[in-house]
Every structure is written in structure tokens, then in C-alpha cells.
Short mmCIF file of C-alpha atoms and ligand atoms in Angstrom, two decimals:
data_model
loop_
_atom_site.label_atom_id
_atom_site.label_comp_id
_atom_site.label_asym_id
_atom_site.label_seq_id
_atom_site.Cartn_x
_atom_site.Cartn_y
_atom_site.Cartn_z
CA MET A 1 159.95 139.59 -3.49
CA GLU A 2 159.03 141.49 -7.06
CA GLY A 3 155.19 140.73 -7.90
CA ALA A 4 154.47 139.19 -4.75
CA TYR A 5 153.18 140.83 -1.50
CA LYS A 6 155.48 143.66 -0.03
CA PRO A 7 155.48 143.38 3.75
CA LYS A 8 154.99 147.00 5.34
CA VAL A 9 157.75 147.73 8.13
CA LEU A 10 157.80 150.35 10.48
CA ILE A 11 161.19 151.91 11.52
CA VAL A 12 161.15 153.55 14.64
CA ASP A 13 164.64 155.25 15.83
CA ASP A 14 165.46 158.46 16.57
CA GLU A 15 168.86 157.89 14.82
CA LYS A 16 168.32 159.61 11.47
CA GLY A 17 171.29 158.01 9.35
CA LEU A 18 170.01 154.88 10.59
CA ARG A 19 166.59 155.62 9.55
CA ILE A 20 166.98 156.26 6.04
CA GLY A 21 170.24 153.92 5.82
CA THR A 22 167.48 151.00 6.56
CA LYS A 23 164.54 152.20 4.86
CA ARG A 24 166.88 152.26 1.78
CA LEU A 25 168.09 149.00 2.08
CA LEU A 26 164.62 147.09 3.02
CA GLU A 27 163.10 149.19 0.10
CA LEU A 28 165.24 147.64 -2.37
CA GLU A 29 164.36 144.29 -1.02
CA GLY A 30 160.74 144.79 -1.77
CA TYR A 31 159.50 145.80 1.72
CA VAL A 32 157.13 148.84 1.85
CA VAL A 33 158.77 151.15 4.80
CA ASP A 34 157.41 153.58 7.13
CA THR A 35 159.56 155.20 9.65
CA ALA A 36 159.10 157.51 13.05
CA GLU A 37 161.67 159.77 14.91
CA ASN A 38 160.73 159.15 18.47
CA GLY A 39 158.52 157.03 20.41
CA THR A 40 155.49 159.05 20.31
CA GLU A 41 155.30 159.22 16.57
CA GLY A 42 156.24 155.75 16.58
CA ILE A 43 153.45 154.79 18.85
CA GLU A 44 150.62 156.62 16.55
CA LYS A 45 151.62 155.07 13.17
CA GLY A 46 152.39 151.59 15.09
CA THR A 47 148.84 151.68 16.94
CA ASN A 48 147.09 153.13 13.41
CA THR A 49 148.38 150.46 11.02
CA ASP A 50 148.67 147.00 11.01
CA TYR A 51 152.29 146.69 9.73
CA ASP A 52 153.84 143.15 9.39
CA ILE A 53 156.88 144.14 11.17
CA ALA A 54 158.04 147.36 13.41
CA ILE A 55 161.86 147.45 14.50
CA LEU A 56 161.74 149.20 17.35
CA ASP A 57 164.52 151.20 18.89
CA LEU A 58 165.00 150.55 22.66
CA LYS A 59 166.86 153.77 23.76
CA MET A 60 165.07 156.83 22.78
CA PRO A 61 164.66 160.13 24.16
CA ASP A 62 160.78 160.77 24.52
CA LYS A 63 159.38 156.94 24.99
CA ASP A 64 161.84 154.11 25.07
CA GLY A 65 161.01 151.04 22.68
CA ILE A 66 159.48 148.88 25.36
CA GLU A 67 156.93 151.32 26.01
CA VAL A 68 156.62 151.57 22.40
CA LEU A 69 156.07 147.75 22.02
CA THR A 70 153.33 147.74 24.57
CA GLU A 71 151.01 150.20 22.85
CA ILE A 72 151.60 148.32 19.62
CA ARG A 73 150.94 145.25 21.22
CA LYS A 74 147.60 146.46 22.85
CA PHE A 75 146.38 147.67 19.41
CA GLN A 76 148.23 145.60 16.59
CA PRO A 77 148.87 142.20 18.26
CA ASN A 78 149.88 140.40 14.92
CA THR A 79 152.12 143.11 14.49
CA ILE A 80 155.65 141.60 14.80
CA CYS A 81 158.31 143.38 16.65
CA PHE A 82 161.36 143.40 16.82
CA ILE A 83 163.96 145.32 19.57
CA ALA A 84 166.95 146.97 18.20
CA THR A 85 169.64 148.13 20.53
CA ALA A 86 173.57 148.41 21.36
CA TYR A 87 172.90 147.92 24.96
CA ALA A 88 171.24 144.51 24.70
CA SER A 89 170.83 143.41 28.56
CA PHE A 90 169.48 140.05 29.41
CA ASP A 91 167.03 141.35 31.52
CA THR A 92 165.76 143.81 29.12
CA ALA A 93 165.67 140.94 26.38
CA VAL A 94 163.32 138.89 28.44
CA GLU A 95 161.20 141.60 29.66
CA ALA A 96 161.03 142.78 25.74
CA THR A 97 160.26 139.17 24.75
CA LYS A 98 157.23 139.07 28.03
CA LEU A 99 156.02 141.66 26.48
CA GLY A 100 155.54 140.35 23.07
CA ALA A 101 158.63 141.33 21.07
CA PHE A 102 159.53 138.38 18.39
CA SER A 103 163.41 139.16 18.76
CA TYR A 104 166.45 141.21 19.45
CA ILE A 105 168.46 143.07 16.58
CA PRO A 106 171.63 144.04 18.32
CA LYS A 107 173.06 147.54 16.86
CA PRO A 108 175.11 147.59 14.95
CA PHE A 109 173.69 145.29 12.24
CA SER A 110 174.92 144.16 9.03
CA PRO A 111 172.34 144.12 6.16
CA ASP A 112 172.35 140.32 6.08
CA GLU A 113 171.76 140.04 9.79
CA LEU A 114 168.77 142.39 9.59
CA LEU A 115 167.19 140.54 6.48
CA GLN A 116 168.00 137.34 7.95
CA GLN A 117 165.78 138.58 10.99
CA LEU A 118 163.03 140.14 8.90
CA GLU A 119 163.04 137.21 7.16
CA ARG A 120 162.13 135.03 9.79
CA GLY A 121 159.61 137.91 11.37
CA CYS A 122 157.91 137.58 7.95
CA GLU A 123 157.56 134.00 8.13
CA ARG A 124 156.03 134.31 11.77
CA ARG A 125 153.55 137.07 10.88
CA LYS A 126 152.54 134.86 7.92
CA PHE A 127 151.64 132.20 10.16
CA ILE A 128 150.12 134.15 12.42
CA LEU A 129 147.60 135.49 10.11
CA ASP A 130 146.94 132.15 8.46
CA ALA A 131 146.29 130.68 11.71
CA GLU A 132 143.82 133.88 12.36
CA ASN A 133 141.88 133.35 8.78
CA LEU A 134 141.41 129.43 9.61
CA LYS A 135 140.00 130.48 13.12
CA ARG A 136 137.82 133.11 11.50
CA GLU A 137 136.75 130.53 9.02
CA ARG A 138 135.82 127.93 11.41
CA GLU A 139 134.00 130.79 13.64
CA ALA A 140 131.90 131.72 10.93
CA ARG A 141 131.30 127.93 9.69
CA LEU A 142 130.36 127.19 13.46
CA LEU A 143 127.94 129.95 13.60
CA GLU A 144 126.65 129.43 10.07
CA VAL A 145 125.67 125.49 11.78
CA ALA A 146 124.14 126.92 15.03
CA PHE A 147 122.16 129.34 12.81
CA GLU A 148 120.93 126.30 10.66
CA LYS A 149 120.68 124.38 13.77
CA THR A 150 118.05 126.92 15.38
CA ARG A 151 116.30 127.48 12.40
CA LEU A 152 115.72 123.69 11.84
CA ASN A 153 114.76 123.25 15.23
CA THR A 154 112.50 125.89 15.40
CA ILE A 155 110.79 124.39 12.13
CA ILE A 156 110.49 121.21 13.57
CA ASN A 157 109.20 122.14 17.14
CA SER A 158 106.24 123.92 15.21
CA ILE A 159 105.31 120.54 13.17
CA LYS A 160 101.83 119.61 14.93
CA ASP A 161 102.70 115.94 14.50
CA GLY A 162 104.98 114.25 16.78
CA LEU A 163 108.54 113.80 15.58
CA MET A 164 111.28 111.76 17.09
CA ALA A 165 114.43 110.49 15.73
CA VAL A 166 116.64 107.61 17.44
CA ASN A 167 120.15 106.13 16.38
CA LYS A 168 121.04 102.75 15.83
CA ASN A 169 120.99 101.91 19.62
CA GLY A 170 117.24 103.25 20.17
CA GLU A 171 118.55 106.21 21.74
CA THR A 172 116.80 109.35 21.56
CA VAL A 173 118.63 112.03 19.28
CA LEU A 174 115.87 114.75 18.37
CA TYR A 175 112.12 115.10 19.04
CA ASN A 176 109.64 117.81 19.11
CA PRO A 177 106.99 119.31 21.74
CA SER A 178 103.98 117.38 19.90
CA LEU A 179 105.78 113.93 20.34
CA LEU A 180 105.81 114.92 24.20
CA ARG A 181 102.02 115.54 23.74
CA TYR A 182 101.31 112.36 22.26
CA LEU A 183 102.96 109.85 24.33
CA ASP A 184 101.79 111.76 27.45
CA LEU A 185 105.49 112.43 28.33
CA GLU A 186 107.12 115.59 30.62
CA THR A 187 110.33 115.39 28.67
CA LEU A 188 113.02 112.96 26.96
CA LYS A 189 116.39 112.70 28.09
CA ILE A 190 118.62 112.75 24.67
CA GLU A 191 120.70 109.40 24.31
CA GLN A 192 118.65 107.49 26.59
CA ASN A 193 117.60 104.41 25.27
CA ILE A 194 113.63 105.10 24.45
CA ILE A 195 111.92 101.91 23.22
CA GLY A 196 111.08 100.63 26.47
CA GLN A 197 108.72 103.42 27.19
CA LEU A 198 107.03 103.39 23.78
CA HIS A 199 103.65 101.72 22.87
CA PRO A 200 104.79 98.30 21.96
CA GLN A 201 103.25 98.98 18.66
CA ILE A 202 105.16 102.15 18.09
CA ALA A 203 108.47 100.26 19.33
CA GLU A 204 107.91 97.47 16.92
CA LEU A 205 107.74 100.11 14.10
CA ILE A 206 111.19 101.19 15.29
CA ASN A 207 112.85 97.87 16.06
CA LYS A 208 111.98 96.56 12.38
CA PHE A 209 114.82 98.61 11.35
CA LEU A 210 117.14 98.16 14.50
CA VAL A 211 116.90 94.60 14.55
CA THR A 212 118.56 94.12 10.83
CA GLY A 213 120.59 96.87 11.51
CA GLU A 214 120.36 97.92 7.43
CA TYR A 215 119.48 100.90 5.55
CA THR A 216 116.17 100.70 3.67
CA THR A 217 114.02 103.11 1.72
CA LYS A 218 110.94 101.30 3.20
CA SER A 219 108.80 102.75 5.66
CA TYR A 220 106.39 101.01 7.86
CA SER A 221 103.04 102.35 9.22
CA ALA A 222 100.63 101.49 11.87
CA GLN A 223 97.37 102.94 13.57
CA VAL A 224 97.60 102.94 17.07
CA GLU A 225 95.21 103.83 20.24
CA LEU A 226 97.14 105.76 22.18
CA LYS A 227 94.11 106.22 24.32
CA PRO A 228 91.40 104.15 25.36
CA ASN A 229 87.89 104.37 23.99
CA GLY A 230 89.14 105.77 20.68
CA GLU A 231 90.05 109.18 22.74
CA LEU A 232 93.21 109.57 21.01
CA PHE A 233 94.33 107.56 17.74
CA VAL A 234 97.51 107.88 15.89
CA ASP A 235 98.86 107.00 12.65
CA VAL A 236 102.54 106.15 13.10
CA THR A 237 105.15 106.03 10.37
CA SER A 238 108.73 105.06 10.98
CA SER A 239 111.47 105.12 8.55
CA ALA A 240 115.16 104.60 8.37
CA ILE A 241 118.06 107.43 8.62
CA PRO A 242 120.92 106.79 6.16
CA SER A 243 124.39 107.46 7.79
CA PRO A 244 127.06 109.28 4.88
CA ASP A 245 128.34 105.50 4.45
CA GLY A 246 124.58 104.50 3.05
CA LYS A 247 124.83 102.39 6.27
CA LEU A 248 121.57 102.88 9.08
CA ALA A 249 122.16 105.64 11.21
CA GLY A 250 119.00 105.50 13.40
CA VAL A 251 115.42 105.46 12.38
CA VAL A 252 112.85 108.44 12.37
CA ILE A 253 108.80 108.25 13.25
CA VAL A 254 105.92 110.51 12.98
CA ILE A 255 102.79 110.59 15.04
CA LYS A 256 99.61 112.02 13.17
CA ASN A 257 96.63 112.58 14.96
CA ILE A 258 93.89 110.99 13.35
CA THR A 259 91.20 110.50 16.05
CA GLN A 260 88.60 112.83 14.26
CA LEU A 261 89.14 110.71 11.34
CA LYS A 262 88.60 107.57 13.03
CA LYS A 263 85.31 108.84 14.58
CA ILE A 264 84.08 109.93 11.23
CA GLU A 265 84.85 106.03 10.05
CA GLN A 266 83.35 104.61 12.87
CA LEU A 267 79.73 106.63 12.50
CA LYS A 268 80.06 105.71 8.79
CA SER A 269 80.10 101.78 9.70
CA GLN A 270 77.68 102.40 12.63
CA PHE A 271 75.31 103.99 9.90
CA VAL A 272 75.86 101.53 7.16
CA SER A 273 75.14 98.50 9.46
CA MET A 274 72.10 100.17 11.37
CA VAL A 275 70.91 100.76 7.16
CA ALA A 276 71.51 96.96 6.51
CA HIS A 277 69.55 96.31 9.31
CA GLU A 278 66.78 98.51 8.31
CA LEU A 279 66.64 97.17 4.94
CA LYS A 280 66.69 93.41 6.01
CA THR A 281 63.77 93.56 7.64
CA PRO A 282 61.10 94.61 5.13
CA MET A 283 62.99 92.24 2.59
CA ALA A 284 62.89 89.44 4.40
CA ALA A 285 59.05 89.67 5.23
CA VAL A 286 58.68 90.16 1.70
CA LEU A 287 60.34 87.38 0.97
CA GLY A 288 58.55 85.29 3.30
CA PHE A 289 55.25 86.32 1.45
CA ILE A 290 56.39 85.46 -1.46
CA LYS A 291 57.79 81.91 -0.56
CA LEU A 292 54.34 81.33 1.08
CA ILE A 293 52.68 82.04 -2.30
CA LEU A 294 54.82 80.30 -4.33
CA ASP A 295 54.38 77.41 -2.15
CA GLU A 296 51.61 75.04 -3.43
CA SER A 297 51.71 72.42 -0.45
CA VAL A 298 50.57 76.15 1.94
CA GLY A 299 47.33 76.04 -0.26
CA LEU A 300 46.26 79.61 0.45
CA THR A 301 42.98 81.07 -0.52
CA LYS A 302 42.54 83.63 -3.24
CA GLU A 303 41.91 86.16 -0.15
CA GLN A 304 44.91 85.46 1.73
CA GLU A 305 47.19 85.66 -1.63
CA ARG A 306 45.87 88.86 -2.04
CA ASP A 307 46.25 89.90 1.73
CA PHE A 308 50.10 88.51 1.24
CA LEU A 309 50.39 90.79 -1.86
CA ASN A 310 49.24 93.75 -0.27
CA ARG A 311 51.58 93.83 2.56
CA SER A 312 54.22 92.95 0.46
CA GLN A 313 53.30 96.28 -1.39
CA LEU A 314 53.07 98.32 1.47
CA ARG A 315 56.42 96.94 2.47
CA LEU A 316 58.59 97.87 -0.78
CA ASN A 317 56.95 101.37 -0.58
CA SER A 318 57.67 101.89 2.65
CA LEU A 319 61.34 100.37 1.47
CA LEU A 320 61.30 103.13 -1.38
CA GLN A 321 60.75 105.71 1.01
CA MET A 322 63.62 104.67 3.26
CA VAL A 323 65.95 104.32 -0.09
CA ASN A 324 64.42 108.10 -1.40
CA ASP A 325 65.44 109.30 2.36
CA LEU A 326 68.62 107.56 2.62
CA LEU A 327 69.69 109.50 -1.18
CA ASP A 328 68.32 112.63 0.63
CA ILE A 329 71.07 112.39 3.39
CA SER A 330 73.95 111.70 0.77
CA ARG A 331 72.53 114.00 -1.36
CA MET A 332 72.37 116.37 1.69
CA GLU A 333 75.96 115.87 2.59
CA LEU A 334 77.44 116.44 -0.54
CA LYS A 335 75.78 119.63 -1.03
CA THR A 336 76.90 121.44 2.21
CA ALA A 337 80.01 121.49 -0.34
CA HIS A 338 77.86 122.96 -3.15
CA ARG A 339 75.22 125.21 -1.63
CA GLU A 340 73.50 127.91 -3.29
CA ILE A 341 72.70 130.04 -0.85
CA LYS A 342 70.07 132.92 -1.59
CA GLN A 343 68.12 135.78 0.41
CA LEU A 344 65.29 133.32 1.21
CA ASP A 345 61.85 134.83 1.95
CA VAL A 346 60.34 132.16 4.86
CA ASN A 347 57.00 132.85 4.09
CA GLU A 348 57.19 131.96 0.74
CA VAL A 349 58.53 128.74 1.40
CA ILE A 350 56.13 127.93 4.22
CA LYS A 351 53.08 128.86 1.78
CA SER A 352 54.90 126.63 -0.90
CA VAL A 353 55.01 123.70 1.38
CA VAL A 354 51.46 124.00 2.48
CA GLU A 355 50.51 124.28 -1.19
CA PHE A 356 52.50 121.54 -2.04
CA LEU A 357 51.02 119.18 0.60
CA GLN A 358 47.33 120.03 -0.22
CA PHE A 359 46.38 116.97 -1.11
CA GLU A 360 47.71 115.13 1.98
CA ILE A 361 45.82 118.11 4.04
CA GLU A 362 42.62 117.29 2.61
CA LYS A 363 42.90 113.44 2.73
CA LYS A 364 43.47 113.88 6.70
CA GLY A 365 40.94 116.45 6.77
CA VAL A 366 43.27 118.72 9.08
CA LYS A 367 42.94 122.69 8.90
CA VAL A 368 46.34 124.73 8.62
CA ASN A 369 46.49 128.11 10.12
CA LEU A 370 49.42 130.81 9.43
CA GLU A 371 50.18 132.66 11.61
CA LEU A 372 53.02 134.60 9.50
CA SER A 373 54.86 137.99 10.61
CA ASP A 374 55.46 140.39 8.20
CA ASN A 375 58.41 141.92 9.06
CA LEU A 376 60.89 138.85 9.10
CA PRO A 377 64.21 139.70 7.24
CA ALA A 378 65.14 137.60 4.62
CA LEU A 379 67.19 134.39 5.74
CA ALA A 380 70.33 133.40 4.15
CA ALA A 381 70.08 129.75 3.08
CA ASP A 382 69.66 127.20 0.36
CA GLN A 383 66.30 127.26 -1.04
CA ASP A 384 66.06 123.39 -1.23
CA GLU A 385 67.30 122.76 1.92
CA ILE A 386 65.12 125.04 4.07
CA THR A 387 61.87 123.88 2.09
CA ARG A 388 63.20 120.23 2.69
CA VAL A 389 63.09 121.08 6.57
CA ILE A 390 59.69 122.68 6.43
CA THR A 391 58.00 119.89 4.49
CA ASN A 392 59.46 117.12 6.40
CA LEU A 393 58.20 118.73 9.80
CA MET A 394 54.54 119.65 8.13
CA SER A 395 54.16 115.75 6.77
CA ASN A 396 54.85 114.75 10.14
CA ALA A 397 52.27 117.03 11.75
CA ILE A 398 49.57 115.78 9.13
CA LYS A 399 50.80 112.02 9.26
CA TYR A 400 50.52 112.29 13.15
CA ASN A 401 47.28 114.49 13.36
CA LYS A 402 44.21 113.31 14.30
CA GLU A 403 41.58 113.06 11.67
CA ASN A 404 40.13 117.00 11.53
CA GLY A 405 42.84 118.13 13.90
CA SER A 406 44.45 121.45 13.02
CA ILE A 407 48.36 122.83 12.29
CA THR A 408 49.60 125.98 12.82
CA ILE A 409 52.32 127.43 11.50
CA SER A 410 53.57 130.54 12.88
CA ASN A 411 57.00 132.65 12.70
CA LYS A 412 58.49 135.92 14.08
CA LEU A 413 61.63 137.64 14.67
CA LEU A 414 63.82 137.14 17.68
CA SER A 415 66.75 139.53 18.39
CA ASN A 416 68.76 137.83 16.08
CA SER A 417 67.21 135.15 14.82
CA ILE A 418 64.03 133.68 12.75
CA GLN A 419 61.82 131.51 14.91
CA ILE A 420 59.39 129.19 13.28
CA LYS A 421 56.82 126.90 15.18
CA ILE A 422 54.81 123.99 13.82
CA SER A 423 51.79 122.79 16.20
CA ASP A 424 49.74 120.18 15.66
CA THR A 425 46.57 118.50 17.64
CA GLY A 426 48.44 115.27 17.03
CA ILE A 427 48.95 112.08 18.51
CA GLY A 428 51.74 113.99 20.89
CA LEU A 429 55.05 112.18 22.06
CA LYS A 430 55.65 109.96 25.50
CA PRO A 431 58.54 111.62 27.58
CA GLU A 432 61.23 108.77 26.68
CA GLU A 433 60.17 108.85 22.77
CA LYS A 434 61.18 112.94 22.74
CA ASN A 435 64.49 112.35 23.66
CA ARG A 436 65.04 109.81 20.74
CA LEU A 437 63.14 111.71 17.89
CA PHE A 438 66.01 112.61 16.10
CA ASN A 439 68.12 109.68 15.78
CA GLU A 440 68.27 107.79 12.13
CA PHE A 441 65.21 105.11 11.86
CA TYR A 442 63.85 105.88 15.54
CA ARG A 443 60.26 105.66 15.30
CA ALA A 444 57.54 105.54 17.86
CA LYS A 445 56.09 102.36 18.88
CA ASN A 446 52.80 102.40 20.34
CA GLU A 447 48.88 102.14 19.69
CA LYS A 448 48.62 105.30 17.98
CA THR A 449 51.69 104.83 15.56
CA LYS A 450 51.32 101.39 14.60
CA ASN A 451 49.44 102.00 11.23
CA ILE A 452 51.57 105.30 10.03
CA SER A 453 54.15 104.23 8.06
CA GLY A 454 57.92 105.86 7.73
CA THR A 455 61.31 105.40 7.89
CA GLY A 456 62.51 106.96 11.05
CA LEU A 457 64.67 109.61 9.07
CA GLY A 458 62.94 112.13 8.28
CA LEU A 459 63.71 114.28 11.37
CA SER A 460 67.34 113.50 11.60
CA ILE A 461 67.40 114.82 7.99
CA VAL A 462 65.30 117.90 9.33
CA LYS A 463 67.94 118.26 12.55
CA ARG A 464 71.24 117.99 10.14
CA ILE A 465 70.12 120.74 7.86
CA VAL A 466 69.40 122.70 11.12
CA GLU A 467 72.56 122.35 12.91
CA SER A 468 74.37 123.00 9.78
CA TYR A 469 72.95 126.58 9.57
CA SER A 470 73.86 126.72 13.39
CA GLY A 471 70.32 126.31 14.12
CA LYS A 472 68.44 124.69 16.49
CA ILE A 473 65.55 122.67 16.69
CA GLU A 474 63.27 121.81 19.53
CA VAL A 475 60.26 119.60 20.51
CA GLU A 476 57.50 120.24 23.28
CA SER A 477 54.77 117.31 23.21
CA GLU A 478 52.19 115.82 25.63
CA TYR A 479 51.34 112.41 24.79
CA GLY A 480 47.60 112.22 23.30
CA ASN A 481 47.55 116.20 23.08
CA GLY A 482 49.86 117.67 20.16
CA SER A 483 53.42 118.57 19.98
CA VAL A 484 54.98 121.82 19.08
CA PHE A 485 58.74 121.72 17.23
CA THR A 486 60.27 125.03 17.31
CA LEU A 487 63.08 125.99 14.91
CA CYS A 488 65.48 129.06 15.25
CA PHE A 489 67.77 129.81 12.69
CA PRO A 490 70.45 132.77 13.22
CA VAL A 491 69.72 135.82 11.14
CA LYS A 492 73.03 135.83 8.73
CA LYS A 493 74.68 137.88 6.23
CA LEU A 494 75.20 136.85 2.65
CA ASN A 495 78.90 135.82 2.73
CA ASP A 496 79.04 135.08 6.40
CA ASN A 497 81.34 132.73 6.72
CA ASN A 498 79.85 130.60 9.70
CA ILE A 499 77.58 128.62 7.01
CA GLN A 500 79.50 125.67 6.11
CA GLY A 501 80.19 125.10 2.70
CA GLU A 502 78.37 128.29 1.99
CA LYS A 503 78.83 129.48 -1.76
CA PRO A 504 76.67 132.64 -2.59
CA ALA A 505 74.73 132.65 -5.59
CA GLU A 506 76.07 134.31 -8.73
P1 LIG B 601 58.97 108.80 10.12
O1 LIG B 601 57.63 110.15 10.43
O2 LIG B 601 59.25 108.49 8.99
O3 LIG B 601 58.88 107.80 11.04
P2 LIG B 601 60.55 110.79 11.21
O4 LIG B 601 62.04 111.10 11.61
O5 LIG B 601 59.77 111.89 10.71
O6 LIG B 601 60.22 109.54 10.78
O7 LIG B 601 60.07 110.87 12.80
C1 LIG B 601 60.32 109.81 13.75
C2 LIG B 601 59.54 109.57 14.90
O8 LIG B 601 58.81 110.63 15.53
C3 LIG B 601 57.94 109.51 14.35
O9 LIG B 601 58.31 107.87 13.89
C4 LIG B 601 56.79 109.49 15.07
O10 LIG B 601 56.65 108.61 16.35
C5 LIG B 601 57.72 110.91 15.89
N1 LIG B 601 57.01 112.08 15.57
C6 LIG B 601 57.29 112.73 14.45
N2 LIG B 601 57.05 113.90 14.25
C7 LIG B 601 55.98 113.88 15.01
C8 LIG B 601 54.36 114.69 15.34
N3 LIG B 601 54.55 115.89 15.20
N4 LIG B 601 53.66 114.03 16.11
C9 LIG B 601 54.20 113.10 16.90
N5 LIG B 601 55.21 112.02 16.88
C10 LIG B 601 56.03 112.55 15.75
#
């Protein structure tokens, strides 16, 4: 046994000679030996140390071997206990075995007998310890797996995209709460065939893999309208899950909400078709005039030709204006991301716009009154954008005014906003016109507007800008009696992040 593990043995015996003799014998054989001279000492040592083997004398004056055995088994269940006695009866043998003794050693015993028994005991002890280690390792592994599983579950459950895995029979093996929300389901039974309950397009994405039954790295995706009228649009992607041997184990799908993106896409395509329509009419008109002029068989007079050319010029001018306005819109959209926010003096902006429009003001013969408050706080905004808002409203107030009419621009500080009013004494608006005023390309068509040119984009640009500053625009008007446009800008400090895309000036 040299160099190898030395089993630890406890001998509990009240017979001194036997204790010492056995200890010596066992130590020579490579055991590490402890002794106890009575039951009490035996219990104390045996319960405190996890001996490999304990040899317990049955008959001792204070506590007998059975009592010592019971105590040791309670605290050190893996110690292999032998009962040694000269008075072995069948009954005590049965009782001791029941209480967990490994075996009997009849006294007196020869060294060989003892060593043989202890060797068996050692084997048993090794077997028990190995089993115990294995069990502990397995438990540790299970714990680790359980921990990994809950961690993974927490992650999967926190994902906002819907997620579901099915096995190759189409039965659910995993899903997260977002998936239930998308599919409008209360719950899903694990290992239940789900394919039939799915939207046909989603079922098809899964079936693409299940039908062939083969693993591939391909993935399929589709945009699916889960709720009608564009209320819920999702992008679904399915991919195959491989098994350890490289075959198909199942399919995983990921569902992403793209409702918002779809809405924007729709608005954009609506806008594009509206623009195309608006461009087409004047172009067709100009083309018509040119055709007439070029067609000699029509035989236009010089005067008619001139008239058609003038009309073409008018149409092309308004087309150019429309293209410029459209460019403004697209520039503005780009600009929200690159604004140059400054503390603006609103009065300065108004005065510079009035100056800029002086020629139009004089041409129309309107009078401009400024009623500007001198205690306004600065407005944190992009100068170009606010100038554009005031310019558009002012040029409308001139354009839709009466000859020799007037315009009043006033402003004041409300509790937490700056109010700007632009009133004119112009043609005014009918109630039904008022509601559509801010729509792209809308132009009121009535007796009074038929000779005034425009694109119908000015007010939509104004509204976009004002709302991007969380502001408001309202209009009051009486047909034939003028209009009042009221703007309200919340007063914001520099760096207030409510302004979209705001970037403080360097
Ligand atoms: P545009 O002036 O180029 O037609 P806008 O978007 O600026 O386009 O205005 C849309 C429509 O609203 C105008 O065509 C006009 O009918 C009406 N409108 C705008 N401002 C006034 C105003 N101050 N008075 C009367 N009508 C107005």
C-alpha cells in the first residue's frame, strides 16, 4: 500500500492489548489508525471524523457497539463499520446489519482474517465514495444546465420580436410572450402541433423545411398582414435548426413588427403618386399648347400663338415653383437630422421677412402692421425653418389679400409658449376649405382664387415645421372677410431633447 492512499481506521475496544496489537498490525499494513478505549470516546471520534473504516467492539462497559454504530452512522454514513465480538448471536448480527454495520468480525480473529475483512471494507468504501462523487457531479451538472436554461429563458422572454421553435413534426418546443401577442393567442401547449393554428403564410414558411425534412442553412421570409387595414404588419423569417448529427431537428421563426415602416412606405408611395399627378396636369397642358402651335394645319393667328405661349409660360412657372417647394420638403426632411438650433429673436425674424417681401407688399398695395411684444423670450429653433414658416404665411396673406388691404402681425408670450398671429383682410376661406388647407397640394378652388397661382404645398410645409417643434398652427377665417393664422411654439431651453434631431449650435 506504499505511496497509495492510506485508509483511516478507528478501533473502539475496551481491551487494551487488542487495541494496541490491532493498531500495530494495521499500521504495518499501511493503514492510519486511531483508537478509542470506550464507547463514549468511540462516538466522539467516530462522529467527528469521516473514517474509512471503524471496528467496534460489541460489549463495552459504558456504551455498547450497537449504540456507537448508530451514532457514527448518523453523522458519518459513509464510514464502513465492523462489529467485533466473541459473543456473536444471530439476532445481534441481524440488528447490527439493519443499523448499517457492514459485517461481523468474530473474536478472536487472526491477522489474515482481519485484513481480508478490512480489504473488503475498503472496496465497499471506495465504491460508495465513487458513487457519491458521481452523484455530486451529476447534480452539479444538472444545476448548471438548469441555470443555463433559466438564463436563456429570461433572455428569450425579454426579446421584443416573437420567437418560436417547432420540432420536425411541427410541434411547439419553445416560444416567448411576444409571439403570443403577435399571434393573438392566450397560451400555447408545448409539444402540440401548431401549424394548423398559424396564418397560412407563416405555416408555409415553416413547411418549406418540414416537407423536405432536410437541414439547410437557407432561410425564408415574408411580410404578413396579421391584422387587417394595415393595423399589424410583421416580417417573419424561418430558419432550420440542425440536430447534432447534422439532420433537421426543427424550425425556428422570428416575427418582427414592421407596421410603422409599412405605414411610412405607404405614405411615401401615396405622396409620390400625388406629386406625379400634380406634375402631369401642367405638363400635359404645355405639351398641348406646343402641339397646337407646331401643327400648321390648325392655322393659329399670331395673337393666338402668343396667348398659348404666355399660358405655357405661366404653367411652367408654377411647375417650377412646385418643384422648388418639393425640394424644400425633401431638404426639410433631411434637415431635421442636421438642425442648427439657435436662440432666435422672433421679432428679428418677422422684420426680416417683411423686408424680404417688400416688393410683393408694395405691388399688392397692402399695409403691414407690426404689433410685436418686446418681452418675448428667445425661441430655440433653426433660423431657416422659422423664417420659412413666417415667409409662407406672410406671402399667402399678401397673395390672398384684397388690393389695398392690410396685414397685422402680432405676437405675445403665453404661459409657456410664444404666440404669433398673422391676420389679413383678404378673401377668407369657406368652412370646408379650412379643414383641408394643410394637406399637400390642396388649393381652395373658388371665384376668388382662380387667378392666383400656387402649388398647394406652402401650408403643408408650414405645418410640418411647426409640429416638428411640438408647436401648433390654427386658422380662423370667414369667407370674404379675411383670415387669421395663429402659431404657438412652446418655449424650450437650448438642448431640450423634445425637439427632434436637435443639435445645438457650436
Ligand atoms: P398655395 O398658396 O401655393 O396654393 P398653400 O399651401 O400655401 O398653397 O395654401 C393652400 C391653400 O389655402 C391656398 O391655395 C388657398 O386656397 C388657401 N389659403 C392659404 N392662405 C390663405 C389666406 N391667407 N387667405 C385665404 N386663403 C388662403
